[in-house]
């Protein structure tokens, strides 16, 4: 069943599984599902269409202890997964290097300086080619392929050349920067050409779609001479929410639709699971503070963890928050730990946590509970449900699902959300206490506005949270996937009609 070619193929950097040592399993390894919003949203579509998922299984193939990766993995839910292998050299250059030390900082508007390295770029090209070949092997004649994220931007272009029969969608999960920033990239034309292989290119926000359309207007002239792009790409329209109305005429004459499709969470599942959360138990573990603040992030410099710690420290120092009545729980999931900027960020965050606890904690009462580990999702839901103030202070973030998970856990209107203006979520979550995370005073003000509203204006606080909750309840990840795939179907029908 799983070995037939598929009518629907998802390709993402990672497969939604991870290897776990298990002496009883064949080869000593069991492949355990790593649940997430993307796999939840796409599972029904994959099952309906005999779908396949192509991606990296999470272990590098040339290390002595690397598990044997099978050609295909069939999960208990019935998903058919097809691993792409990476060597340790490719993991270093393609993934840690070009994806996470070049594209990630560039696309997040230069919070740290991107590194431009020709070897990393070569590796990115080679690995994108391998993913595209794996997709091509799995995809049936006329299949739909959905390519995910910044690690695979060349895949649509390669597939278009080798498999013109396919309908190809691309979705970017991180911001797309203004063209003045993107144009720093020495390989900018190749990336644009790669993306234009798709029939539909999706972003979270209108602004990102507009940045891409604007870029295409600008690079087309200079690109034409040496990349095969025409002197002028025809770019028309602009994007609008959930409706791809921007369009580009690609070098081969196809129309490429560009639009915004804001991602969300599996709201129904989160709401149902949070209903059983032990809110009081979590508060008791945190020392039953009057105000429980919470941060949940991958430990990434884009997430603004340090500014939030500094704002908390300044509020304790000034007496605006009482150290004997306020506790911050910060969950910081380990992430990209071999990339230098991530090591530095971790060192700064942990230094600040130590300093603040040293200054304001007392025996048995730290003011910050810091967890640097992955946490089971149900435990996270318990923390979300228990927290009075959720702190989302990202310096730049494509969407930020943590903010949506938090408000989904508060159907009764309790709690309050401090939210950075620089997250995609800020465009949808009207009712949050907004802050500019590049301005410490603004973060302090937003935290105090959230605390004051809960304590002194409970009706206003409840009305805000009820509004936020309704937004996330009614706009879930299934709607996101459906809107994108419907746009892809329309694009396909329009191109059939044009033949
Ligand atoms: P991320 O940068 O990873 O995603 P985010 O959208 O907040 O950021 O998603 C993080 C997810 O990881 C959440 O579902 C959260 O529950 C989970 N998580 C965080 N810490 C955890 C922990 N310790 N243990 C277990 N789970 C944890 C990228 C982009 C975002 C965009 C998403 C989806 O950077 O901007 O919203 O993709 O497109």
Short mmCIF file of C-alpha atoms and ligand atoms in Angstrom, two decimals:
data_model
loop_
_atom_site.label_atom_id
_atom_site.label_comp_id
_atom_site.label_asym_id
_atom_site.label_seq_id
_atom_site.Cartn_x
_atom_site.Cartn_y
_atom_site.Cartn_z
CA UNK A 1 0.00 0.00 0.00
CA UNK A 2 2.62 2.50 1.18
CA UNK A 3 4.94 1.59 -1.70
CA UNK A 4 2.55 2.75 -4.43
CA UNK A 5 3.13 6.19 -5.82
CA UNK A 6 0.99 8.86 -4.18
CA UNK A 7 -1.45 11.50 -5.39
CA UNK A 8 -0.50 13.84 -2.56
CA UNK A 9 3.04 14.33 -1.27
CA UNK A 10 4.14 16.58 1.57
CA UNK A 11 7.83 17.40 1.70
CA UNK A 12 9.32 19.05 4.76
CA UNK A 13 12.79 19.22 6.26
CA UNK A 14 11.77 16.72 8.98
CA UNK A 15 9.53 13.69 9.03
CA UNK A 16 7.02 13.74 11.87
CA UNK A 17 8.90 10.90 13.64
CA UNK A 18 12.12 10.55 15.62
CA UNK A 19 14.30 7.48 16.26
CA UNK A 20 14.10 6.03 19.80
CA UNK A 21 16.43 3.24 21.01
CA UNK A 22 14.44 0.05 21.56
CA UNK A 23 16.28 -3.30 21.79
CA UNK A 24 13.03 -5.17 21.00
CA UNK A 25 12.47 -3.32 17.69
CA UNK A 26 14.04 -4.34 14.35
CA UNK A 27 17.52 -2.80 14.16
CA UNK A 28 17.22 -1.67 17.80
CA UNK A 29 15.26 1.43 16.81
CA UNK A 30 11.62 2.37 17.02
CA UNK A 31 10.27 5.39 15.11
CA UNK A 32 8.19 7.44 17.50
CA UNK A 33 5.66 10.01 16.30
CA UNK A 34 6.57 13.62 17.05
CA UNK A 35 3.19 15.28 17.07
CA UNK A 36 2.75 18.87 15.91
CA UNK A 37 0.28 21.19 14.26
CA UNK A 38 1.48 20.45 10.74
CA UNK A 39 1.15 16.69 10.98
CA UNK A 40 -2.23 17.02 12.70
CA UNK A 41 -3.55 19.28 9.95
CA UNK A 42 -2.18 17.21 7.13
CA UNK A 43 -2.94 13.68 8.41
CA UNK A 44 -6.57 13.62 7.18
CA UNK A 45 -5.54 14.90 3.73
CA UNK A 46 -2.68 12.40 3.57
CA UNK A 47 -4.94 9.50 4.57
CA UNK A 48 -7.68 10.47 2.08
CA UNK A 49 -5.23 10.65 -0.81
CA UNK A 50 -2.93 7.71 -0.12
CA UNK A 51 -0.48 10.45 0.72
CA UNK A 52 3.25 10.33 1.37
CA UNK A 53 5.52 12.50 3.52
CA UNK A 54 9.13 12.95 2.43
CA UNK A 55 11.70 14.33 4.90
CA UNK A 56 14.77 13.75 7.04
CA UNK A 57 14.33 11.17 9.81
CA UNK A 58 16.59 12.97 12.27
CA UNK A 59 19.80 10.90 12.34
CA UNK A 60 22.91 11.45 10.24
CA UNK A 61 23.83 8.46 8.12
CA UNK A 62 27.64 8.38 8.50
CA UNK A 63 27.99 8.29 12.27
CA UNK A 64 28.94 4.93 13.84
CA UNK A 65 25.89 4.80 16.13
CA UNK A 66 23.44 5.95 13.43
CA UNK A 67 20.41 3.65 13.19
CA UNK A 68 19.66 1.96 9.88
CA UNK A 69 17.00 4.12 8.30
CA UNK A 70 14.42 2.04 6.40
CA UNK A 71 13.36 3.04 2.91
CA UNK A 72 9.84 3.70 4.19
CA UNK A 73 8.17 3.97 7.59
CA UNK A 74 4.46 3.29 8.01
CA UNK A 75 3.07 4.85 11.18
CA UNK A 76 0.31 3.40 13.38
CA UNK A 77 -2.07 6.10 12.07
CA UNK A 78 -1.45 4.87 8.53
CA UNK A 79 0.91 7.59 7.29
CA UNK A 80 3.56 6.59 4.74
CA UNK A 81 6.87 8.30 5.45
CA UNK A 82 9.87 8.29 3.13
CA UNK A 83 13.19 9.25 4.72
CA UNK A 84 15.81 11.38 2.98
CA UNK A 85 19.30 10.69 4.32
CA UNK A 86 21.75 13.41 5.37
CA UNK A 87 25.44 12.97 6.19
CA UNK A 88 26.96 14.81 9.14
CA UNK A 89 28.70 17.16 6.67
CA UNK A 90 25.36 17.97 5.03
CA UNK A 91 23.69 18.40 8.38
CA UNK A 92 26.36 20.92 9.27
CA UNK A 93 26.35 22.84 5.97
CA UNK A 94 22.80 22.51 4.64
CA UNK A 95 20.89 22.53 7.95
CA UNK A 96 22.94 24.26 10.64
CA UNK A 97 24.77 26.42 8.12
CA UNK A 98 22.75 27.68 5.16
CA UNK A 99 19.29 27.06 6.63
CA UNK A 100 19.89 28.23 10.18
CA UNK A 101 22.87 30.57 10.08
CA UNK A 102 22.16 32.19 6.67
CA UNK A 103 18.45 32.08 5.80
CA UNK A 104 17.00 32.11 9.34
CA UNK A 105 18.71 35.35 10.48
CA UNK A 106 18.26 36.97 7.04
CA UNK A 107 14.53 36.23 6.95
CA UNK A 108 14.13 37.38 10.58
CA UNK A 109 15.40 40.82 9.55
CA UNK A 110 19.01 40.55 10.72
CA UNK A 111 18.57 40.10 14.49
CA UNK A 112 22.01 38.52 14.18
CA UNK A 113 24.27 38.79 11.14
CA UNK A 114 23.78 36.05 8.52
CA UNK A 115 26.87 34.14 7.34
CA UNK A 116 27.28 33.86 3.57
CA UNK A 117 29.35 30.76 2.74
CA UNK A 118 29.66 29.24 -0.74
CA UNK A 119 30.18 25.68 0.60
CA UNK A 120 27.00 25.91 2.61
CA UNK A 121 25.14 27.08 -0.49
CA UNK A 122 26.50 24.15 -2.55
CA UNK A 123 25.30 21.77 0.15
CA UNK A 124 21.87 23.47 0.20
CA UNK A 125 21.57 22.94 -3.55
CA UNK A 126 22.64 19.31 -3.39
CA UNK A 127 20.32 18.47 -0.51
CA UNK A 128 17.36 20.27 -2.15
CA UNK A 129 18.04 18.18 -5.27
CA UNK A 130 17.95 15.00 -3.16
CA UNK A 131 14.62 15.95 -1.56
CA UNK A 132 13.19 16.79 -5.00
CA UNK A 133 14.35 13.43 -6.41
CA UNK A 134 12.76 11.62 -3.46
CA UNK A 135 9.48 13.46 -4.09
CA UNK A 136 9.64 12.69 -7.78
CA UNK A 137 10.01 8.96 -7.00
CA UNK A 138 6.96 9.00 -4.71
CA UNK A 139 4.62 11.25 -6.69
CA UNK A 140 2.10 9.65 -9.08
CA UNK A 141 1.42 11.20 -12.51
CA UNK A 142 -0.42 14.49 -11.98
CA UNK A 143 0.03 14.42 -8.17
CA UNK A 144 -0.13 17.43 -5.86
CA UNK A 145 3.05 18.23 -3.92
CA UNK A 146 3.16 20.59 -0.96
CA UNK A 147 6.67 21.85 -0.14
CA UNK A 148 7.20 23.26 3.37
CA UNK A 149 9.52 26.02 4.49
CA UNK A 150 12.81 27.80 4.05
CA UNK A 151 15.05 24.73 4.01
CA UNK A 152 13.51 23.58 0.69
CA UNK A 153 13.09 26.69 -1.44
CA UNK A 154 14.80 25.17 -4.48
CA UNK A 155 12.56 22.09 -4.51
CA UNK A 156 9.63 23.66 -6.45
CA UNK A 157 11.95 24.81 -9.26
CA UNK A 158 13.71 21.44 -9.55
CA UNK A 159 10.41 19.54 -9.53
CA UNK A 160 8.94 21.84 -12.19
CA UNK A 161 11.80 20.86 -14.51
CA UNK A 162 11.80 17.12 -13.91
CA UNK A 163 8.05 16.64 -13.35
CA UNK A 164 6.00 19.24 -15.23
CA UNK A 165 2.89 17.09 -14.61
CA UNK A 166 2.83 17.96 -10.89
CA UNK A 167 0.80 20.66 -9.13
CA UNK A 168 3.20 22.28 -6.68
CA UNK A 169 2.50 24.41 -3.60
CA UNK A 170 5.07 26.08 -1.36
CA UNK A 171 4.47 27.48 2.12
CA UNK A 172 6.94 29.58 4.11
CA UNK A 173 6.59 29.23 7.90
CA UNK A 174 8.91 32.12 8.77
CA UNK A 175 8.71 35.80 7.76
CA UNK A 176 9.69 36.87 4.27
CA UNK A 177 11.80 40.02 4.66
CA UNK A 178 11.59 43.30 2.74
CA UNK A 179 13.48 43.20 -0.53
CA UNK A 180 16.28 45.53 0.74
CA UNK A 181 17.18 42.78 3.22
CA UNK A 182 16.58 39.73 1.02
CA UNK A 183 18.75 41.19 -1.73
CA UNK A 184 21.83 40.81 0.51
CA UNK A 185 21.75 37.10 -0.28
CA UNK A 186 24.44 36.26 -2.87
CA UNK A 187 22.21 33.47 -4.25
CA UNK A 188 19.01 35.52 -4.36
CA UNK A 189 18.14 34.85 -8.00
CA UNK A 190 18.40 31.09 -7.58
CA UNK A 191 16.11 31.19 -4.55
CA UNK A 192 13.50 33.28 -6.38
CA UNK A 193 13.72 30.99 -9.39
CA UNK A 194 13.31 27.96 -7.10
CA UNK A 195 10.20 29.38 -5.48
CA UNK A 196 8.67 30.34 -8.82
CA UNK A 197 8.53 26.65 -9.71
CA UNK A 198 5.43 26.50 -7.52
CA UNK A 199 1.84 27.15 -8.66
CA UNK A 200 0.98 28.79 -5.33
CA UNK A 201 3.42 30.42 -2.88
CA UNK A 202 1.91 30.95 0.57
CA UNK A 203 3.00 33.15 3.45
CA UNK A 204 1.45 33.75 6.89
CA UNK A 205 0.80 37.45 6.30
CA UNK A 206 -0.12 39.95 3.60
CA UNK A 207 3.04 41.92 4.38
CA UNK A 208 5.24 38.90 3.60
CA UNK A 209 3.36 38.16 0.37
CA UNK A 210 3.74 41.82 -0.58
CA UNK A 211 7.47 41.70 0.22
CA UNK A 212 7.82 38.75 -2.15
CA UNK A 213 5.82 40.40 -4.95
CA UNK A 214 7.86 43.58 -4.52
CA UNK A 215 11.10 41.59 -4.64
CA UNK A 216 10.06 39.89 -7.87
CA UNK A 217 9.42 43.28 -9.43
CA UNK A 218 12.91 44.40 -8.45
CA UNK A 219 15.12 41.35 -9.09
CA UNK A 220 13.67 40.46 -12.44
CA UNK A 221 15.70 42.92 -14.47
CA UNK A 222 19.09 42.14 -12.96
CA UNK A 223 18.34 38.42 -12.74
CA UNK A 224 17.49 38.06 -16.40
CA UNK A 225 21.02 38.28 -17.67
CA UNK A 226 22.51 35.27 -15.93
CA UNK A 227 19.84 33.08 -14.41
CA UNK A 228 17.34 32.49 -17.15
CA UNK A 229 14.75 34.75 -15.54
CA UNK A 230 13.17 37.10 -18.07
CA UNK A 231 14.07 40.77 -17.98
CA UNK A 232 10.77 41.55 -16.44
CA UNK A 233 8.64 39.24 -14.41
CA UNK A 234 5.06 40.34 -14.72
CA UNK A 235 3.77 40.99 -11.25
CA UNK A 236 0.18 41.94 -10.67
CA UNK A 237 -2.18 42.59 -7.80
CA UNK A 238 -1.53 42.25 -4.14
CA UNK A 239 -2.32 39.57 -1.67
CA UNK A 240 -5.21 39.52 0.74
CA UNK A 241 -5.99 37.38 3.74
CA UNK A 242 -6.93 33.81 2.77
CA UNK A 243 -7.21 34.79 -0.83
CA UNK A 244 -4.32 34.65 -3.21
CA UNK A 245 -4.83 37.58 -5.47
CA UNK A 246 -1.24 38.50 -6.21
CA UNK A 247 0.21 36.81 -9.27
CA UNK A 248 3.51 36.56 -11.06
CA UNK A 249 4.12 35.34 -14.58
CA UNK A 250 7.03 32.91 -14.23
CA UNK A 251 9.86 32.65 -16.80
CA UNK A 252 8.10 29.76 -18.55
CA UNK A 253 4.85 31.73 -18.88
CA UNK A 254 2.97 30.02 -16.03
CA UNK A 255 1.00 32.10 -13.58
CA UNK A 256 2.26 31.79 -9.99
CA UNK A 257 -0.25 32.83 -7.35
CA UNK A 258 0.99 34.48 -4.19
CA UNK A 259 -1.10 34.85 -1.04
CA UNK A 260 -1.36 34.79 2.72
CA UNK A 261 -2.63 31.86 4.76
CA UNK A 262 -2.14 32.42 8.51
CA UNK A 263 -1.36 29.10 10.19
CA UNK A 264 -3.05 28.07 13.42
CA UNK A 265 -3.29 25.22 15.91
CA UNK A 266 -5.57 22.19 16.29
CA UNK A 267 -7.85 24.38 18.41
CA UNK A 268 -10.50 21.74 19.17
CA UNK A 269 -7.92 19.27 20.43
CA UNK A 270 -6.12 21.87 22.57
CA UNK A 271 -9.39 23.13 24.06
CA UNK A 272 -10.53 19.58 24.89
CA UNK A 273 -7.20 18.54 26.41
CA UNK A 274 -6.81 21.77 28.40
CA UNK A 275 -10.21 21.16 30.00
CA UNK A 276 -8.62 18.32 31.96
CA UNK A 277 -5.52 20.29 32.98
CA UNK A 278 -4.58 20.45 36.65
CA UNK A 279 -4.44 24.23 36.93
CA UNK A 280 -4.31 24.30 40.74
CA UNK A 281 -1.64 21.60 40.80
CA UNK A 282 0.62 23.66 38.54
CA UNK A 283 0.07 26.81 40.61
CA UNK A 284 0.89 24.88 43.79
CA UNK A 285 4.13 23.58 42.22
CA UNK A 286 5.06 27.16 41.36
CA UNK A 287 4.54 28.17 45.03
CA UNK A 288 0.97 29.52 44.69
CA UNK A 289 2.04 33.01 43.66
CA UNK A 290 -0.50 35.81 43.29
CA UNK A 291 0.75 36.40 39.73
CA UNK A 292 2.05 33.51 37.64
CA UNK A 293 3.79 34.63 34.44
CA UNK A 294 4.81 32.15 31.72
CA UNK A 295 7.12 31.99 28.71
CA UNK A 296 7.29 28.95 26.37
CA UNK A 297 9.72 29.07 23.46
CA UNK A 298 12.39 27.23 21.58
CA UNK A 299 15.61 28.74 22.90
CA UNK A 300 16.11 31.00 19.89
CA UNK A 301 17.39 34.57 19.71
CA UNK A 302 14.30 35.55 17.69
CA UNK A 303 11.99 34.78 20.63
CA UNK A 304 13.05 37.74 22.82
CA UNK A 305 13.52 35.67 26.00
CA UNK A 306 16.25 37.94 27.32
CA UNK A 307 14.24 41.16 27.03
CA UNK A 308 11.36 39.52 28.88
CA UNK A 309 13.69 38.45 31.71
CA UNK A 310 15.12 41.95 31.89
CA UNK A 311 11.65 43.49 31.98
CA UNK A 312 10.64 41.11 34.80
CA UNK A 313 13.83 41.99 36.68
CA UNK A 314 13.24 45.74 36.31
CA UNK A 315 9.64 45.39 37.55
CA UNK A 316 10.82 43.43 40.62
CA UNK A 317 13.50 46.01 41.21
CA UNK A 318 11.11 48.96 41.06
CA UNK A 319 8.58 47.22 43.29
CA UNK A 320 5.91 47.25 40.54
CA UNK A 321 5.89 43.45 41.00
CA UNK A 322 6.39 41.96 44.47
CA UNK A 323 9.08 39.23 44.48
CA UNK A 324 7.21 37.34 47.20
CA UNK A 325 4.03 37.21 45.10
CA UNK A 326 5.27 36.93 41.49
CA UNK A 327 6.72 33.89 39.74
CA UNK A 328 7.86 33.51 36.13
CA UNK A 329 8.00 30.02 34.62
CA UNK A 330 10.20 29.98 31.52
CA UNK A 331 10.23 26.84 29.38
CA UNK A 332 13.06 27.09 26.85
CA UNK A 333 13.27 24.08 24.57
CA UNK A 334 16.82 23.18 23.44
CA UNK A 335 17.24 24.16 19.79
CA UNK A 336 20.08 24.22 17.21
CA UNK A 337 22.60 23.91 20.00
CA UNK A 338 25.66 23.65 17.75
CA UNK A 339 25.02 26.99 16.03
CA UNK A 340 27.15 29.74 17.65
CA UNK A 341 24.42 32.37 18.00
CA UNK A 342 22.22 29.82 19.79
CA UNK A 343 25.02 28.95 22.23
CA UNK A 344 25.51 32.63 22.98
CA UNK A 345 21.77 33.20 23.46
CA UNK A 346 21.55 30.28 25.87
CA UNK A 347 24.50 31.55 27.88
CA UNK A 348 22.93 35.02 28.16
CA UNK A 349 19.50 33.69 29.12
CA UNK A 350 20.91 31.34 31.76
CA UNK A 351 23.15 34.07 33.16
CA UNK A 352 20.12 36.37 33.51
CA UNK A 353 18.01 33.63 35.17
CA UNK A 354 20.79 33.02 37.72
CA UNK A 355 21.26 36.71 38.37
CA UNK A 356 17.55 37.43 38.85
CA UNK A 357 16.99 34.43 41.12
CA UNK A 358 20.10 35.39 43.07
CA UNK A 359 18.80 38.93 43.55
CA UNK A 360 15.12 38.28 44.26
CA UNK A 361 14.60 34.60 45.14
CA UNK A 362 14.57 33.19 48.63
CA UNK A 363 14.85 29.72 50.15
CA UNK A 364 12.30 27.50 48.40
CA UNK A 365 10.98 30.48 46.41
CA UNK A 366 12.85 31.19 43.21
CA UNK A 367 11.24 34.01 41.23
CA UNK A 368 12.02 32.20 37.97
CA UNK A 369 11.48 28.49 37.32
CA UNK A 370 13.61 27.71 34.28
CA UNK A 371 13.15 24.49 32.30
CA UNK A 372 15.56 23.76 29.45
CA UNK A 373 14.03 20.53 28.18
CA UNK A 374 11.25 19.40 25.88
CA UNK A 375 8.05 19.10 27.92
CA UNK A 376 5.13 16.74 27.15
CA UNK A 377 2.39 18.72 25.45
CA UNK A 378 -0.16 17.95 28.20
CA UNK A 379 2.24 19.43 30.77
CA UNK A 380 2.54 22.56 28.62
CA UNK A 381 -1.25 22.80 28.49
CA UNK A 382 -1.30 22.62 32.30
CA UNK A 383 1.13 25.55 32.46
CA UNK A 384 -0.84 27.56 29.89
CA UNK A 385 -4.06 26.98 31.84
CA UNK A 386 -2.48 27.98 35.14
CA UNK A 387 -0.68 31.14 33.98
CA UNK A 388 -2.15 34.59 34.63
CA UNK A 389 0.09 36.35 32.13
CA UNK A 390 1.59 34.75 29.01
CA UNK A 391 4.70 36.50 27.71
CA UNK A 392 5.28 36.30 23.95
CA UNK A 393 7.96 38.89 23.25
CA UNK A 394 9.53 37.65 19.99
CA UNK A 395 11.72 40.17 18.17
CA UNK A 396 10.40 38.68 14.93
CA UNK A 397 8.22 35.59 14.40
CA UNK A 398 6.40 34.22 11.37
CA UNK A 399 3.26 33.45 13.38
CA UNK A 400 3.92 32.16 16.95
CA UNK A 401 1.71 29.24 17.84
CA UNK A 402 2.46 29.49 21.56
CA UNK A 403 0.28 32.63 21.75
CA UNK A 404 -2.58 30.74 20.09
CA UNK A 405 -2.13 27.67 22.32
CA UNK A 406 -2.32 29.90 25.41
CA UNK A 407 -5.56 31.63 24.45
CA UNK A 408 -7.10 28.28 23.42
CA UNK A 409 -6.51 27.13 27.03
CA UNK A 410 -8.65 30.01 28.43
CA UNK A 411 -12.24 29.50 27.21
CA UNK A 412 -13.51 30.97 30.50
CA UNK A 413 -11.86 34.35 29.82
CA UNK A 414 -9.19 34.00 32.52
CA UNK A 415 -5.58 35.05 31.90
CA UNK A 416 -4.01 37.70 29.71
CA UNK A 417 -1.59 37.77 26.82
CA UNK A 418 1.42 40.06 26.35
CA UNK A 419 2.22 39.88 22.64
CA UNK A 420 4.99 41.32 20.52
CA UNK A 421 3.90 43.51 17.60
CA UNK A 422 6.51 41.69 15.54
CA UNK A 423 4.77 38.30 15.53
CA UNK A 424 2.43 37.20 12.77
CA UNK A 425 -0.08 36.38 15.52
CA UNK A 426 -0.34 40.10 16.35
CA UNK A 427 -2.37 40.69 13.18
CA UNK A 428 -5.08 38.30 14.41
CA UNK A 429 -4.99 38.47 18.21
CA UNK A 430 -6.81 41.70 18.89
CA UNK A 431 -7.23 41.81 22.67
CA UNK A 432 -3.60 41.15 23.62
CA UNK A 433 -1.43 43.67 25.49
CA UNK A 434 0.96 44.60 22.69
CA UNK A 435 4.62 45.47 23.13
CA UNK A 436 7.63 46.46 21.10
CA UNK A 437 10.25 43.95 22.26
CA UNK A 438 13.07 46.18 21.03
CA UNK A 439 12.04 48.67 23.73
CA UNK A 440 12.41 47.45 27.34
CA UNK A 441 10.02 50.14 28.63
CA UNK A 442 7.33 48.97 26.21
CA UNK A 443 7.65 45.36 27.45
CA UNK A 444 7.46 46.54 31.09
CA UNK A 445 4.37 48.62 30.29
CA UNK A 446 2.62 45.72 28.54
CA UNK A 447 3.31 43.35 31.46
CA UNK A 448 1.93 45.87 33.96
CA UNK A 449 -1.04 46.60 31.73
CA UNK A 450 -1.83 42.84 31.71
CA UNK A 451 -1.39 42.50 35.49
CA UNK A 452 -3.40 45.66 36.24
CA UNK A 453 -6.20 44.68 33.91
CA UNK A 454 -6.53 41.27 35.66
CA UNK A 455 -6.49 42.81 39.13
CA UNK A 456 -8.43 46.04 38.66
CA UNK A 457 -10.47 45.69 35.47
CA UNK A 458 -11.55 42.05 35.47
CA UNK A 459 -14.46 42.65 33.10
CA UNK A 460 -12.16 44.19 30.51
CA UNK A 461 -9.63 41.37 30.99
CA UNK A 462 -12.34 38.74 30.52
CA UNK A 463 -13.76 40.44 27.43
CA UNK A 464 -10.30 40.58 25.88
CA UNK A 465 -9.58 36.91 26.51
CA UNK A 466 -13.00 35.80 25.30
CA UNK A 467 -12.36 37.67 22.04
CA UNK A 468 -8.93 36.09 21.67
CA UNK A 469 -10.25 32.63 22.44
CA UNK A 470 -13.08 32.92 19.90
CA UNK A 471 -10.61 33.98 17.19
CA UNK A 472 -8.38 30.93 17.71
CA UNK A 473 -11.34 28.54 18.20
CA UNK A 474 -12.81 29.63 14.85
CA UNK A 475 -9.57 29.74 12.84
CA UNK A 476 -7.79 26.44 13.28
CA UNK A 477 -5.01 24.63 11.45
CA UNK A 478 -7.49 22.63 9.41
CA UNK A 479 -8.88 25.88 7.95
CA UNK A 480 -5.30 26.90 7.11
CA UNK A 481 -4.57 23.64 5.26
CA UNK A 482 -7.92 23.68 3.47
CA UNK A 483 -7.56 27.29 2.29
CA UNK A 484 -4.10 26.64 0.90
CA UNK A 485 -5.03 23.38 -0.81
CA UNK A 486 -8.20 24.89 -2.29
CA UNK A 487 -6.10 27.69 -3.76
CA UNK A 488 -3.77 25.07 -5.20
CA UNK A 489 -6.73 23.24 -6.75
CA UNK A 490 -7.97 26.51 -8.30
CA UNK A 491 -4.47 27.18 -9.66
CA UNK A 492 -4.36 23.70 -11.17
CA UNK A 493 -7.83 24.06 -12.76
CA UNK A 494 -6.90 27.46 -14.19
CA UNK A 495 -3.73 26.05 -15.76
CA UNK A 496 -5.65 23.06 -17.18
CA UNK A 497 -8.17 25.49 -18.64
CA UNK A 498 -5.34 27.47 -20.20
CA UNK A 499 -3.88 24.47 -22.06
P1 LIG B 1 8.61 27.91 15.95
O1 LIG B 1 9.67 28.95 15.81
O2 LIG B 1 9.06 26.62 16.50
O3 LIG B 1 7.81 27.67 14.58
P2 LIG B 1 5.99 28.42 17.37
O4 LIG B 1 5.05 28.81 16.30
O5 LIG B 1 5.78 29.17 18.64
O6 LIG B 1 7.50 28.61 16.96
O7 LIG B 1 5.79 26.88 17.64
C1 LIG B 1 6.46 26.24 18.68
C2 LIG B 1 5.76 24.92 19.00
O8 LIG B 1 6.63 24.15 19.82
C3 LIG B 1 4.47 25.12 19.78
O9 LIG B 1 3.49 24.25 19.27
C4 LIG B 1 4.84 24.74 21.22
O10 LIG B 1 3.80 24.12 21.94
C5 LIG B 1 5.98 23.75 21.01
N1 LIG B 1 6.93 23.82 22.14
C6 LIG B 1 7.63 24.87 22.55
N2 LIG B 1 8.39 24.55 23.62
C7 LIG B 1 8.15 23.27 23.87
C8 LIG B 1 8.65 22.34 24.85
N3 LIG B 1 9.55 22.66 25.78
N4 LIG B 1 8.19 21.09 24.80
C9 LIG B 1 7.30 20.72 23.88
N5 LIG B 1 6.80 21.54 22.93
C10 LIG B 1 7.24 22.79 22.93
C11 LIG B 1 7.95 28.13 13.23
C12 LIG B 1 7.93 29.65 13.04
C13 LIG B 1 6.71 30.25 13.70
C14 LIG B 1 5.43 29.60 13.12
C15 LIG B 1 5.55 28.09 13.13
C16 LIG B 1 4.41 27.44 12.35
O11 LIG B 1 9.12 30.22 13.57
O12 LIG B 1 6.66 31.66 13.51
O13 LIG B 1 4.34 29.98 13.92
O14 LIG B 1 6.76 27.64 12.54
O15 LIG B 1 4.34 27.94 11.05
#
